[in-house]
Amino acid sequence: MAAAAWPGAAAACASSPNSLLPSRSRPHAPSPASFMRRRLVPGVANPAVAALAAAAPPAVLQDGAATLFTTAGAYALVRTFDVLTERRLVEKSLSRKIVHVLSGILFMSSWPLFSNSTEARYFAAVVPFLNSLRLLTYGLCLYTDEALVKSVTREGKPEELLRGPLYYVLVLLFSVLVFWRESPIGIVSLSMMSGGDGFADIVGRRYGSVKLPFNQKKSWVGSISMFISGFLLSAIMLFYFSSLGYIHVSWEEAFGKLALVALAATLVESIPATDVVDDNISVPLATMLVALLLFGSNTQ
């Protein structure tokens, strides 16, 4: 369904009016994932492959290995819950939302595995792109995969793959290409879409007996869960990327801005408009807009 997937660099940045700014004071240190750069040893694999590997830049080898690893992780995540759903070990609705939550988190967590080259984001984008092709293939019934359909759709219909699940991976693709790991906007948007919206559904379905007065499909406890989980996950992911040197965080300002972003996303998610606009579109777009207004777009 969605992409899944881990560390990075160190940098410093001077204080700025913005709470979050990409750090550009000095180049990133070599990635701890630099083991991925090791060249293939001639004689171990096909000689032609070994020759190509020897001639390839280290960054290309690292990014290629990171792409394969992340793609395999994304497939393994979805397949695991396919099996659990088939064996009735996990409820279909719970399986769908766990995949929803983990896909975005693990995909973002994998970004530091990629090199510091300008092409790294395009390698990372391969993961959601392949997942989008997979959803299109099964959603259009070109091939069938009942386990996949049952684990990531509400009603078990293949055409559902062309709505929420496809929108989800397209947002992942957009975020990695436009924002990448040096922008708090993409990080916060994916955190709210995956963690916030995901936990809102999980908690709301189980404990949401008291509905919102303007939307009987949503509950107070679900909306509160979205705000809290979205806020916390956004802060955790920002800490993750700032500790690796990709962004600078001025926490005394960041917490207030994150609270406003989480509130905006929660309000949008609670609006009774899911028949018109899917949450996987409305929540990240609203988050991107508010985050852009609060954090700014300059990268000083």
Short mmCIF file of C-alpha atoms in Angstrom, two decimals, residues 75 78-79 82 86 134 137-139 141-152 156 158 161:
data_model
loop_
_atom_site.label_atom_id
_atom_site.label_comp_id
_atom_site.label_asym_id
_atom_site.label_seq_id
_atom_site.Cartn_x
_atom_site.Cartn_y
_atom_site.Cartn_z
CA TYR A 75 6.63 -4.60 0.59
CA VAL A 78 2.19 -4.63 3.66
CA ARG A 79 2.69 -8.34 3.06
CA ASP A 82 -1.84 -9.18 4.38
CA GLU A 86 -5.87 -13.56 5.97
CA ARG A 134 1.20 -1.60 -7.73
CA THR A 137 -2.34 -2.53 -11.28
CA TYR A 138 -4.57 -4.19 -8.69
CA GLY A 139 -7.08 -1.35 -8.48
CA CYS A 141 -7.98 -5.37 -11.88
CA LEU A 142 -5.11 -6.00 -14.28
CA TYR A 143 -3.98 -8.54 -11.68
CA THR A 144 -5.61 -9.70 -8.48
CA ASP A 145 -4.31 -9.79 -4.93
CA GLU A 146 -7.17 -10.45 -2.54
CA ALA A 147 -4.92 -10.31 0.52
CA LEU A 148 -3.70 -6.82 -0.37
CA VAL A 149 -7.23 -5.60 -1.06
CA LYS A 150 -8.54 -6.95 2.23
CA SER A 151 -5.71 -5.49 4.31
CA VAL A 152 -5.77 -1.91 3.01
CA GLY A 156 -12.62 -5.22 0.29
CA PRO A 158 -10.25 -3.50 -5.64
CA LEU A 161 -7.17 1.00 -3.96
#
